[in-house]
C-alpha cells in the first residue's frame, strides 16, 4: 500500500513538473512569437517609412515587394501598382541594360551601379542601386533585393559642372585673344591656348617648358618681377608690356590677369591683347598732329617772310632800274636780289610743306610724267647708279599739279641718290591700288578708295627708327652741314597731303628705303594737248587799279610800281576801307588787286562784294600763302587771277597787263 502511494506521488510530481515546463515553454513561445511579430512590424515600418527605395525582384524581372519611397520616386501612387511591372520594359530606359546588369550580378556578384530608370510619365531619373542576390537551399538564384538611391540632383550638378568646365575650356582654348595660366611662384607656364600658340609662334610644348620671363625683353624682367610681387600683395600693374615672339620680333600687348587655383597651385590667368597696330596708329596720329602743328608754324613764317621778300624784291628792282647807268652799284643790288630769290625758293618749299600754296590741278598720267623726266633723272643720279622704271600700262589718271608732282619725284630720287654714295639701283614703279577699310584702319588719315601708287626704292644705307620718326620734318637732315636744307622731303610731304594723297616710308639700316606715294585715282581722260598762247605784254597802262593790302610797306611798294608804269592807283589797308572807297568814288575802277588773307575779311569775300557793286571789275588775288578755306574753295577759275608773293615789279606789271588784256568777262 505504501509502495503504491509512493509511486503515485512520483507520477503526480512528474506530471506537475511537466505541466510547469509546458507552461514555461508556452510562455517562451508566446514571447518569441510576440518578439517576432514586433520584429516583423518594425521591419515593415522601416521598409514602409524608409526615405530610400527598397525592393525585391525576381530574376525574371518582376517586383515581389516595393516600398512607398520607391513608388513615389518612380511616380506611382502605391507600391501595388509596381508589382505588375516588367522591369525590362517598364522600369529600365534601356532594356538591354537590365539584362547586362543581371548577368553581371550572377557572375561577378557586383552590387552597386548607376543607371537611368523610367518614371511612370516616361521621363528618366538617375538612380544608384545597391543590391544582393538571394539563393535557395540548392544554390539557385531566387531573388534580388536592395536599395534604390535618387541621384538625379547629383547627376544634374555633375552635368552642370561638366558644361561649365566645357564652356570655360572653350572660352580659354578658342578665345581670340592669347591666354595662358602661369604658376604664381615659379612663373612657369601651366597652360596656354591655341591663339597664343598661333600668335607667338611657340608650340604648346615649348610654352610649357618656359617661364613668362622668357617672352619679355631682358630690360623688362626687373619690372615684371616687381609686378608679380605687387600682384601677390593684391596690387595690379596695368601698364602695357612688350612680348617677344619666337621669331625674335616684339609686339605691344595689354595684359589683364586674375588669380586662381590651378591643379592645386596658386596661379594667375592672363589675357594678352596685341595692341601693336593700335600703338602704330596712335603714333601715326601723334606724328600727323605734330606735322600739322609744324606746318602751321612754317606756313605762318613763310607768309610773313614773303611779305618781307616782296618788299626786298620790289624796292630792289626799283633801285636796280634806277642804277642802270651805274654798273658797280647795280651789281651789288643784283646780288641782293639773287639772295632774295634764293630765300623765295626756301619759303616756297615751306609753303609746300605747310600745304599753303595754290595748286593748278589737271588730269595727269603719272606714267607719261615719269617718262618725260626719265632722261633728266638719269643725268641727276649719275652713272654710278642704275635707274629702273616699272610702269603699269593700265595705270589710272590723277588730278594734281604737274609741276608739284614732278618736284615730288625729283626730290625722292635725289634723296635715294644721296643714300647710295657707293652705287646701287634706284627703282621707280607705278601701279593701281585699292586701299580697303582694313588698310585704312592700320594707317591713320587714309580714306578707303582707289589710288595710283608711285614707289621709289633704293638699295642704299637705309634709316633707323629714330631717323624715320623725323624724316618729313622741315630742316631735319642727315646730310653734312651745308649739303642740304632739310626741306626736300618735307616739301614732298606737303605736296602729297595737299593733293589729298598719302606717303609712307619703309626702311631698315643696310636694307635700303622705299617711299610709297598714293594719289587718288580719277575717271577722267587726259586733256588734249594744245599750244599755249600769251597775250602781248606792254610796259604799262592808264587804267585805274584798287590796291588792298594790310601790310603798309607792300601797299606803298605796289602803288609806286604801278604808278611808275602809268596806272592810276587807289589803295586801302583792309576790306572795309576798300568798300567805303568804292562806294564814295563813282569813277570806273578796272582792276581790284587784293591780298587774300586780311584781318577783317578775306580777299575772296571782298572781291565778291565789290564785283556785285561794280560789274566788269577784274580781280587779282595775291598772297604769300592761302589759308585752308581759300585752298579748299579757291577763287572762281574764270574770273580771278592769282599773283604769288613775293613778286618782282616785272611780275606785278605783267600780271596786271595780262588781266586787262585778256578781254574775257571778269
XYZ file of C-alpha atoms in Angstrom:
666
model
C 0.000 0.000 0.000
C 2.738 2.272 0.918
C 4.655 1.294 -2.239
C 1.659 2.150 -4.365
C 1.228 5.531 -2.707
C 4.897 6.320 -3.240
C 4.672 5.523 -6.966
C 1.579 7.686 -7.332
C 3.302 10.626 -5.730
C 6.206 10.317 -8.174
C 3.816 10.266 -11.095
C 1.998 13.308 -9.855
C 5.256 15.154 -9.303
C 6.374 14.310 -12.806
C 3.077 15.452 -14.212
C 3.284 18.652 -12.234
C 6.855 19.298 -13.433
C 5.864 18.508 -16.982
C 2.946 20.893 -16.787
C 5.164 23.576 -15.338
C 7.705 23.114 -18.072
C 4.990 23.155 -20.699
C 3.671 26.398 -19.275
C 7.178 27.901 -19.336
C 7.661 26.692 -22.883
C 4.331 28.148 -23.903
C 5.342 31.401 -22.266
C 8.671 31.375 -24.111
C 6.961 30.516 -27.385
C 4.416 33.240 -26.833
C 7.167 35.725 -26.030
C 9.147 34.610 -29.087
C 6.063 34.994 -31.266
C 5.406 38.403 -29.883
C 9.074 39.342 -30.427
C 8.941 38.006 -33.977
C 5.757 39.886 -34.647
C 7.293 43.017 -33.213
C 10.411 42.481 -35.304
C 8.384 41.974 -38.441
C 6.320 45.017 -37.580
C 9.467 47.087 -37.083
C 10.907 45.775 -40.366
C 7.717 46.638 -42.215
C 7.698 50.070 -40.621
C 11.368 50.518 -41.537
C 10.697 49.485 -45.139
C 7.480 51.470 -45.351
C 8.933 54.613 -43.822
C 12.459 54.397 -45.301
C 13.360 57.561 -47.282
C 15.109 55.482 -49.962
C 13.641 52.907 -52.289
C 13.678 49.250 -51.190
C 12.670 46.361 -53.391
C 12.709 42.644 -54.012
C 12.527 41.307 -57.528
C 12.680 38.021 -59.361
C 15.358 37.078 -61.870
C 12.591 37.128 -64.467
C 12.061 40.845 -63.966
C 9.055 41.241 -61.627
C 8.877 43.125 -58.342
C 7.988 40.983 -55.334
C 7.866 43.899 -52.967
C 8.344 47.674 -53.302
C 8.285 50.270 -50.576
C 6.394 53.585 -50.851
C 9.599 55.613 -51.290
C 10.454 53.709 -54.463
C 6.887 54.024 -55.756
C 6.997 57.759 -55.117
C 10.409 58.065 -56.780
C 9.067 56.499 -59.983
C 5.788 58.408 -59.869
C 3.378 55.614 -58.855
C 0.549 56.165 -56.356
C 1.128 52.903 -54.454
C 3.640 50.032 -54.316
C 0.969 47.601 -55.501
C 0.904 49.282 -58.930
C 4.545 48.374 -59.392
C 4.039 44.680 -58.744
C 2.555 44.372 -62.227
C 5.530 45.975 -63.968
C 8.051 44.289 -66.224
C 11.418 45.723 -65.130
C 12.998 45.288 -68.537
C 10.175 47.044 -70.375
C 8.626 49.381 -67.808
C 11.460 50.392 -65.464
C 14.745 50.411 -67.387
C 15.044 53.087 -70.100
C 17.288 50.619 -71.920
C 16.023 47.039 -71.582
C 19.373 45.626 -72.682
C 20.945 47.442 -69.753
C 18.803 45.403 -67.325
C 19.893 42.127 -68.929
C 23.547 43.135 -68.690
C 23.231 44.123 -65.024
C 21.506 40.808 -64.123
C 24.248 38.860 -65.876
C 26.952 40.819 -64.062
C 25.377 40.156 -60.649
C 25.036 36.488 -61.380
C 28.629 36.048 -62.497
C 30.633 38.634 -60.544
C 28.397 39.435 -57.621
C 28.554 43.161 -58.467
C 26.044 45.006 -56.326
C 26.398 48.779 -56.743
C 25.815 50.560 -60.058
C 24.228 53.696 -61.512
C 21.562 53.539 -64.154
C 18.677 55.523 -65.596
C 15.216 54.227 -64.682
C 11.928 55.234 -66.189
C 9.248 57.127 -64.319
C 5.613 56.443 -64.825
C 5.354 59.514 -67.129
C 8.181 58.185 -69.318
C 10.827 60.621 -68.117
C 14.171 59.330 -66.931
C 15.716 59.523 -63.481
C 19.231 58.618 -62.425
C 19.393 56.071 -59.555
C 22.063 54.137 -57.732
C 21.169 50.502 -56.947
C 22.863 48.581 -54.128
C 21.523 45.014 -54.155
C 22.331 41.456 -53.130
C 21.475 38.066 -54.526
C 19.250 35.658 -52.534
C 19.721 31.993 -53.350
C 17.726 28.919 -52.280
C 18.983 25.812 -50.420
C 20.103 24.382 -53.711
C 22.098 27.497 -54.549
C 19.771 28.563 -57.326
C 19.116 32.319 -57.773
C 15.745 33.149 -56.264
C 15.555 36.894 -55.633
C 17.306 40.226 -55.833
C 16.823 42.678 -53.014
C 18.351 46.070 -52.458
C 18.165 49.803 -52.105
C 17.461 52.454 -54.737
C 19.005 55.926 -54.190
C 17.783 59.007 -56.104
C 20.981 60.589 -57.548
C 19.321 62.861 -60.131
C 20.393 66.060 -58.334
C 23.945 64.848 -58.123
C 23.915 63.948 -61.818
C 22.417 67.358 -62.666
C 25.151 69.042 -60.648
C 27.813 66.931 -62.356
C 26.385 67.791 -65.772
C 26.228 71.474 -64.881
C 29.827 71.302 -63.689
C 30.881 69.450 -66.821
C 29.072 72.002 -69.027
C 30.641 74.839 -67.069
C 34.095 73.316 -67.414
C 33.483 72.812 -71.126
C 32.340 76.408 -71.557
C 35.392 77.712 -69.786
C 37.593 75.310 -71.730
C 36.150 76.641 -74.988
C 36.494 80.229 -73.751
C 40.115 79.555 -72.913
C 41.180 77.402 -75.839
C 39.167 79.168 -78.542
C 39.443 82.717 -77.196
C 40.547 85.095 -79.991
C 42.987 86.631 -77.512
C 46.187 84.994 -76.327
C 45.610 83.355 -72.923
C 47.715 81.346 -70.519
C 47.976 80.252 -66.900
C 51.265 80.573 -65.032
C 52.467 79.457 -61.612
C 52.446 82.431 -59.235
C 55.628 81.211 -57.518
C 57.834 79.794 -60.270
C 56.331 81.874 -63.148
C 56.247 78.694 -65.271
C 53.548 78.352 -67.921
C 50.949 75.798 -66.803
C 48.502 76.066 -69.707
C 48.321 78.018 -72.949
C 45.586 78.434 -75.555
C 45.679 77.919 -79.321
C 45.644 81.658 -80.055
C 48.820 82.221 -78.035
C 50.496 79.346 -79.893
C 49.448 80.886 -83.212
C 50.324 84.497 -82.306
C 53.649 83.874 -80.588
C 54.985 81.064 -82.773
C 55.936 78.715 -79.895
C 54.347 75.254 -79.771
C 52.269 74.350 -76.713
C 55.086 72.055 -75.565
C 57.628 74.873 -75.899
C 55.421 77.219 -73.918
C 55.046 74.673 -71.098
C 58.821 74.361 -70.828
C 59.249 78.138 -70.369
C 58.538 80.839 -67.802
C 56.848 84.152 -68.502
C 60.237 85.868 -68.116
C 61.371 84.286 -71.373
C 58.843 86.159 -73.525
C 59.909 89.539 -72.109
C 62.748 91.734 -73.315
C 65.678 91.449 -70.915
C 65.265 95.065 -69.783
C 61.635 94.395 -68.732
C 62.324 91.395 -66.475
C 63.036 93.526 -63.388
C 59.734 95.367 -63.796
C 57.981 92.044 -64.387
C 59.254 90.689 -61.077
C 58.130 93.893 -59.326
C 54.697 93.498 -60.893
C 54.427 89.843 -59.832
C 55.356 90.809 -56.254
C 52.770 93.597 -56.294
C 50.131 91.193 -57.629
C 50.809 88.776 -54.744
C 50.222 91.672 -52.344
C 46.913 92.490 -54.030
C 48.080 95.321 -56.262
C 47.787 95.365 -60.029
C 50.054 96.794 -62.734
C 48.016 97.984 -65.712
C 50.906 99.314 -67.790
C 51.478 97.986 -71.269
C 54.148 95.377 -71.967
C 56.287 94.221 -74.857
C 56.485 90.485 -75.604
C 58.999 88.606 -77.722
C 57.737 86.119 -80.294
C 59.642 83.015 -81.318
C 60.989 84.731 -84.443
C 62.614 87.409 -82.264
C 60.189 90.209 -83.153
C 58.388 92.168 -80.464
C 54.726 93.078 -80.064
C 52.989 95.568 -77.782
C 50.388 93.970 -75.511
C 47.834 94.965 -72.885
C 47.651 92.477 -70.022
C 44.632 91.539 -67.906
C 45.211 88.888 -65.222
C 43.242 87.164 -62.483
C 44.412 84.955 -59.600
C 43.099 81.382 -59.460
C 43.955 77.923 -58.162
C 45.157 75.575 -60.888
C 45.825 71.904 -60.144
C 46.386 72.724 -56.502
C 48.791 75.599 -57.243
C 48.498 79.338 -56.776
C 48.375 80.656 -60.308
C 47.248 83.544 -62.486
C 45.106 83.517 -65.604
C 46.340 86.023 -68.221
C 44.698 87.565 -71.280
C 47.224 89.299 -73.543
C 45.785 91.657 -76.165
C 48.045 92.526 -79.077
C 47.913 96.334 -79.429
C 50.835 96.710 -81.830
C 48.618 98.095 -84.604
C 46.806 100.335 -82.124
C 50.143 101.720 -80.913
C 51.231 102.230 -84.512
C 48.040 104.144 -85.328
C 48.407 106.247 -82.194
C 51.980 107.059 -83.167
C 50.872 107.886 -86.714
C 48.172 110.164 -85.319
C 50.626 111.907 -82.985
C 53.054 112.306 -85.883
C 50.300 113.750 -88.072
C 49.336 116.212 -85.330
C 52.972 117.217 -84.909
C 53.398 117.674 -88.653
C 50.205 119.739 -88.782
C 51.447 121.985 -85.980
C 54.871 122.357 -87.592
C 53.153 123.028 -90.922
C 51.045 125.822 -89.442
C 54.168 127.364 -87.952
C 56.095 127.007 -91.215
C 53.214 128.472 -93.207
C 52.925 131.441 -90.880
C 56.667 132.104 -91.008
C 56.682 131.781 -94.814
C 53.720 134.157 -95.119
C 55.382 136.855 -93.036
C 58.742 136.265 -94.703
C 57.148 136.525 -98.150
C 55.882 139.981 -97.299
C 59.433 140.957 -96.306
C 60.820 139.422 -99.505
C 58.200 141.209 -101.601
C 59.460 144.492 -100.226
C 63.119 143.477 -100.790
C 62.482 142.294 -104.357
C 60.225 145.242 -105.170
C 62.376 148.038 -103.854
C 65.499 146.198 -105.030
C 64.029 146.023 -108.513
C 63.215 149.734 -108.489
C 66.721 150.533 -107.247
C 68.305 148.317 -109.899
C 66.357 150.155 -112.614
C 67.499 153.499 -111.213
C 71.150 152.325 -111.185
C 71.082 151.132 -114.770
C 73.823 153.626 -115.622
C 75.978 152.679 -112.596
C 77.328 149.130 -113.185
C 79.145 148.864 -109.843
C 76.132 149.895 -107.799
C 73.747 147.793 -109.904
C 75.939 144.686 -109.400
C 75.592 144.982 -105.634
C 71.827 145.398 -105.875
C 71.591 142.373 -108.158
C 73.463 140.295 -105.544
C 70.819 141.353 -103.025
C 68.088 140.347 -105.462
C 69.699 136.952 -106.140
C 69.895 136.282 -102.382
C 66.256 137.278 -102.070
C 65.330 134.872 -104.883
C 67.108 132.045 -103.052
C 65.075 132.952 -99.981
C 61.930 132.875 -102.143
C 62.743 129.281 -103.139
C 63.093 128.308 -99.470
C 59.811 129.940 -98.488
C 58.034 128.171 -101.332
C 59.321 124.882 -100.002
C 57.973 125.809 -96.589
C 54.637 126.669 -98.173
C 54.588 123.316 -99.954
C 55.231 121.508 -96.666
C 52.529 123.517 -94.873
C 50.093 122.928 -97.770
C 49.504 126.659 -98.198
C 50.449 127.172 -101.843
C 47.877 127.417 -104.615
C 47.905 124.375 -106.901
C 46.779 124.190 -110.519
C 45.461 120.618 -110.705
C 44.976 118.952 -114.089
C 44.334 115.357 -115.137
C 47.721 113.635 -115.323
C 49.199 110.351 -116.432
C 51.990 109.631 -113.966
C 53.498 107.158 -116.427
C 53.824 109.919 -119.026
C 55.161 112.360 -116.462
C 57.836 109.885 -115.330
C 58.837 109.058 -118.930
C 59.295 112.773 -119.630
C 61.503 113.052 -116.537
C 63.486 109.864 -117.132
C 66.397 111.350 -119.109
C 66.779 114.227 -116.692
C 66.646 111.845 -113.700
C 69.354 109.691 -115.289
C 71.655 112.705 -115.521
C 70.674 113.761 -111.992
C 71.653 110.496 -110.254
C 74.927 109.948 -112.141
C 76.490 106.965 -113.866
C 77.327 105.088 -110.650
C 73.620 104.316 -110.161
C 71.256 102.310 -112.350
C 67.743 103.682 -112.860
C 64.955 101.140 -113.402
C 61.338 102.080 -114.191
C 58.444 99.626 -113.960
C 55.353 101.439 -115.147
C 51.957 99.715 -115.076
C 50.453 100.113 -118.588
C 46.927 100.043 -117.113
C 47.683 102.882 -114.682
C 44.796 105.238 -113.937
C 44.963 109.023 -114.031
C 45.215 111.504 -111.158
C 44.128 115.103 -110.622
C 47.184 117.033 -109.476
C 49.528 119.929 -110.178
C 52.021 118.615 -112.737
C 54.874 120.822 -111.582
C 54.374 119.862 -107.946
C 54.254 116.132 -108.711
C 57.441 116.473 -110.760
C 59.003 118.104 -107.702
C 57.861 115.152 -105.549
C 59.515 112.614 -107.847
C 62.711 114.645 -108.272
C 63.069 115.141 -104.514
C 62.536 111.422 -103.817
C 65.066 110.494 -106.493
C 67.631 112.936 -105.073
C 67.061 111.509 -101.602
C 67.591 107.965 -102.953
C 70.734 109.051 -104.829
C 72.259 110.524 -101.674
C 71.573 107.257 -99.815
C 73.746 105.312 -102.320
C 77.137 107.069 -102.457
C 78.880 103.789 -103.373
C 76.411 102.941 -106.137
C 73.294 100.868 -106.316
C 69.918 100.528 -108.020
C 67.082 103.071 -107.964
C 63.668 101.784 -108.991
C 60.551 103.802 -109.809
C 57.328 101.791 -110.016
C 53.699 102.655 -110.659
C 50.578 100.593 -110.034
C 46.889 100.891 -109.358
C 45.998 100.339 -105.705
C 42.671 99.745 -103.997
C 43.008 100.625 -100.324
C 40.260 98.955 -98.327
C 38.836 99.605 -94.872
C 41.329 97.201 -93.313
C 44.262 99.159 -94.745
C 42.725 102.455 -93.613
C 42.355 101.132 -90.067
C 46.107 100.404 -89.965
C 47.122 103.767 -91.446
C 45.939 106.953 -89.821
C 44.448 109.633 -92.147
C 43.918 107.198 -95.056
C 40.479 107.103 -96.630
C 39.481 103.848 -98.366
C 39.286 104.143 -102.122
C 41.027 103.799 -105.472
C 44.550 105.183 -105.736
C 47.550 105.367 -108.032
C 50.802 104.265 -106.420
C 54.241 105.668 -107.185
C 57.028 103.844 -105.344
C 60.664 104.985 -105.268
C 63.017 102.293 -103.975
C 66.760 102.400 -103.359
C 69.351 99.853 -102.233
C 71.149 102.354 -100.050
C 72.169 102.689 -96.419
C 68.622 102.776 -95.015
C 67.399 104.538 -91.889
C 66.895 103.646 -88.242
C 63.625 104.154 -86.378
C 64.792 107.447 -84.825
C 65.519 108.941 -88.238
C 62.225 107.654 -89.651
C 60.344 109.450 -86.859
C 61.644 112.846 -88.104
C 62.120 112.214 -91.819
C 59.367 114.612 -93.029
C 60.070 117.421 -90.583
C 61.352 120.677 -92.126
C 65.068 121.383 -91.661
C 65.711 117.816 -90.462
C 68.567 116.308 -92.465
C 71.103 113.515 -92.115
C 73.466 115.182 -94.581
C 76.628 117.018 -93.618
C 76.365 120.689 -92.746
C 75.993 122.742 -95.896
C 74.955 119.725 -98.025
C 71.199 120.103 -97.659
C 68.413 122.364 -96.390
C 66.284 119.632 -94.831
C 63.275 120.815 -96.858
C 63.220 118.249 -99.677
C 61.163 115.525 -98.020
C 59.047 117.991 -96.045
C 58.135 119.596 -99.381
C 57.214 116.167 -100.752
C 55.041 115.503 -97.693
C 53.186 118.818 -98.053
C 52.539 118.433 -101.786
C 51.229 114.869 -101.387
C 48.962 115.837 -98.499
C 47.596 118.899 -100.315
C 46.903 116.669 -103.316
C 44.708 114.543 -100.960
C 47.207 111.714 -101.085
C 49.343 109.846 -98.576
C 53.009 108.989 -98.314
C 54.636 106.179 -96.317
C 58.259 105.249 -95.901
C 59.696 101.790 -95.170
C 63.362 101.426 -94.292
C 65.918 99.416 -92.318
C 69.581 100.075 -91.774
C 71.595 98.402 -94.524
C 68.465 97.288 -96.411
C 67.526 100.373 -98.379
C 64.424 102.569 -98.367
C 61.094 102.630 -100.161
C 58.817 105.673 -100.388
C 55.240 104.925 -101.443
C 53.053 107.799 -102.645
C 49.315 107.186 -103.051
C 47.294 109.730 -105.058
C 43.506 109.437 -105.618
C 42.634 107.859 -108.962
C 40.125 109.731 -111.166
C 37.899 108.526 -114.005
C 38.787 111.402 -116.298
C 40.562 111.432 -119.634
C 43.763 113.328 -120.295
C 43.206 116.792 -121.802
C 44.075 117.345 -125.451
C 47.437 118.991 -125.891
C 47.240 122.496 -127.282
C 49.784 125.183 -127.887
C 49.670 127.877 -125.262
C 49.436 131.492 -126.440
C 50.294 134.511 -124.355
C 48.731 137.943 -124.751
C 51.044 140.691 -125.772
C 52.611 142.481 -122.870
C 53.084 146.230 -122.865
C 55.117 148.287 -120.455
C 52.138 149.697 -118.597
C 48.769 151.386 -118.968
C 46.470 154.146 -117.877
C 43.693 152.167 -116.140
C 42.604 152.557 -112.501
C 43.796 149.906 -110.036
C 42.429 149.496 -106.492
C 45.158 148.013 -104.250
C 44.005 146.467 -100.939
C 46.867 145.290 -98.676
C 47.160 145.310 -94.877
C 50.983 145.492 -94.953
C 51.821 149.199 -95.360
C 55.236 148.526 -96.947
C 53.766 146.200 -99.577
C 50.886 148.576 -100.254
C 53.249 151.511 -100.750
C 55.600 149.478 -102.939
C 52.755 148.198 -105.140
C 51.429 151.730 -105.598
C 54.835 153.067 -106.600
C 55.422 150.275 -109.144
C 52.017 150.688 -110.791
C 52.136 154.491 -110.852
C 55.626 154.308 -112.343
C 54.090 152.300 -115.207
C 51.327 154.808 -115.860
C 48.417 153.374 -113.866
C 46.155 155.430 -111.632
C 46.156 153.792 -108.189
C 43.703 153.862 -105.267
C 44.682 151.966 -102.110
C 43.088 150.765 -98.862
C 44.515 148.885 -95.808
C 41.591 146.464 -95.453
C 38.310 145.310 -96.953
C 36.108 147.692 -95.004
C 38.054 150.763 -96.143
C 38.059 149.443 -99.700
C 34.256 149.159 -99.691
C 33.924 152.752 -98.445
C 36.331 153.974 -101.115
C 34.405 152.240 -103.917
C 31.051 153.471 -102.599
C 32.279 157.085 -102.457
C 34.052 157.019 -105.840
C 31.801 156.993 -108.888
C 34.599 156.733 -111.430
C 35.441 153.438 -113.104
C 37.804 151.004 -111.358
C 39.317 148.485 -113.766
C 41.162 146.013 -111.513
C 40.947 145.022 -107.854
C 44.374 143.851 -106.635
C 43.847 142.462 -103.133
C 45.704 140.394 -100.593
C 43.946 137.113 -99.840
C 44.458 136.988 -96.082
C 43.477 140.121 -94.181
C 42.208 140.706 -90.635
C 38.590 141.782 -91.205
C 37.661 139.888 -94.363
C 39.428 137.720 -96.922
C 40.296 138.968 -100.380
C 37.819 136.471 -101.816
C 34.975 137.936 -99.740
C 35.958 141.484 -100.720
C 36.101 140.537 -104.411
C 32.623 139.007 -104.234
C 31.159 142.158 -102.634
C 32.839 144.635 -104.986
C 32.041 142.620 -108.130
C 28.370 142.782 -107.128
C 28.621 146.579 -106.922
C 30.854 147.074 -109.983
C 30.028 144.598 -112.768
C 33.021 144.346 -115.082
C 35.555 144.646 -112.281
C 38.537 142.366 -112.825
C 40.229 140.737 -109.837
C 43.799 139.722 -108.999
C 44.281 137.896 -105.696
C 47.759 137.925 -104.168
C 49.220 136.107 -101.187
C 52.329 134.552 -99.739
C 50.095 131.598 -98.817
C 46.411 130.829 -98.625
C 44.506 129.637 -95.609
C 42.692 126.294 -95.604
C 39.342 127.747 -96.663
C 40.787 129.520 -99.715
C 42.840 126.487 -100.743
C 39.735 124.332 -100.452
C 37.215 126.652 -102.107
C 39.572 128.569 -104.377
C 38.740 131.613 -106.484
C 36.382 131.068 -109.439
C 38.744 129.938 -112.177
C 37.295 132.053 -114.970
C 37.036 135.299 -113.002
C 40.069 135.753 -110.777
C 43.800 135.658 -111.377
C 46.392 134.894 -108.716
C 49.729 136.590 -108.021
C 52.087 134.660 -105.757
C 54.105 136.646 -103.236
C 56.897 137.554 -103.256
C 56.838 139.161 -106.711
C 59.122 141.432 -108.660
C 57.992 144.689 -110.282
C 58.051 142.955 -113.686
C 55.858 140.091 -112.429
C 53.329 142.574 -110.991
C 53.129 144.713 -114.110
C 52.827 141.670 -116.388
C 50.030 140.124 -114.266
C 48.014 143.380 -114.332
C 48.543 143.748 -118.061
C 47.553 140.121 -118.696
C 44.305 140.604 -116.805
C 43.446 143.856 -118.590
C 44.362 142.441 -121.998
C 42.524 139.122 -121.603
C 39.293 140.558 -122.963
C 37.254 137.949 -121.105
C 34.386 138.659 -118.817
C 35.525 139.413 -115.280
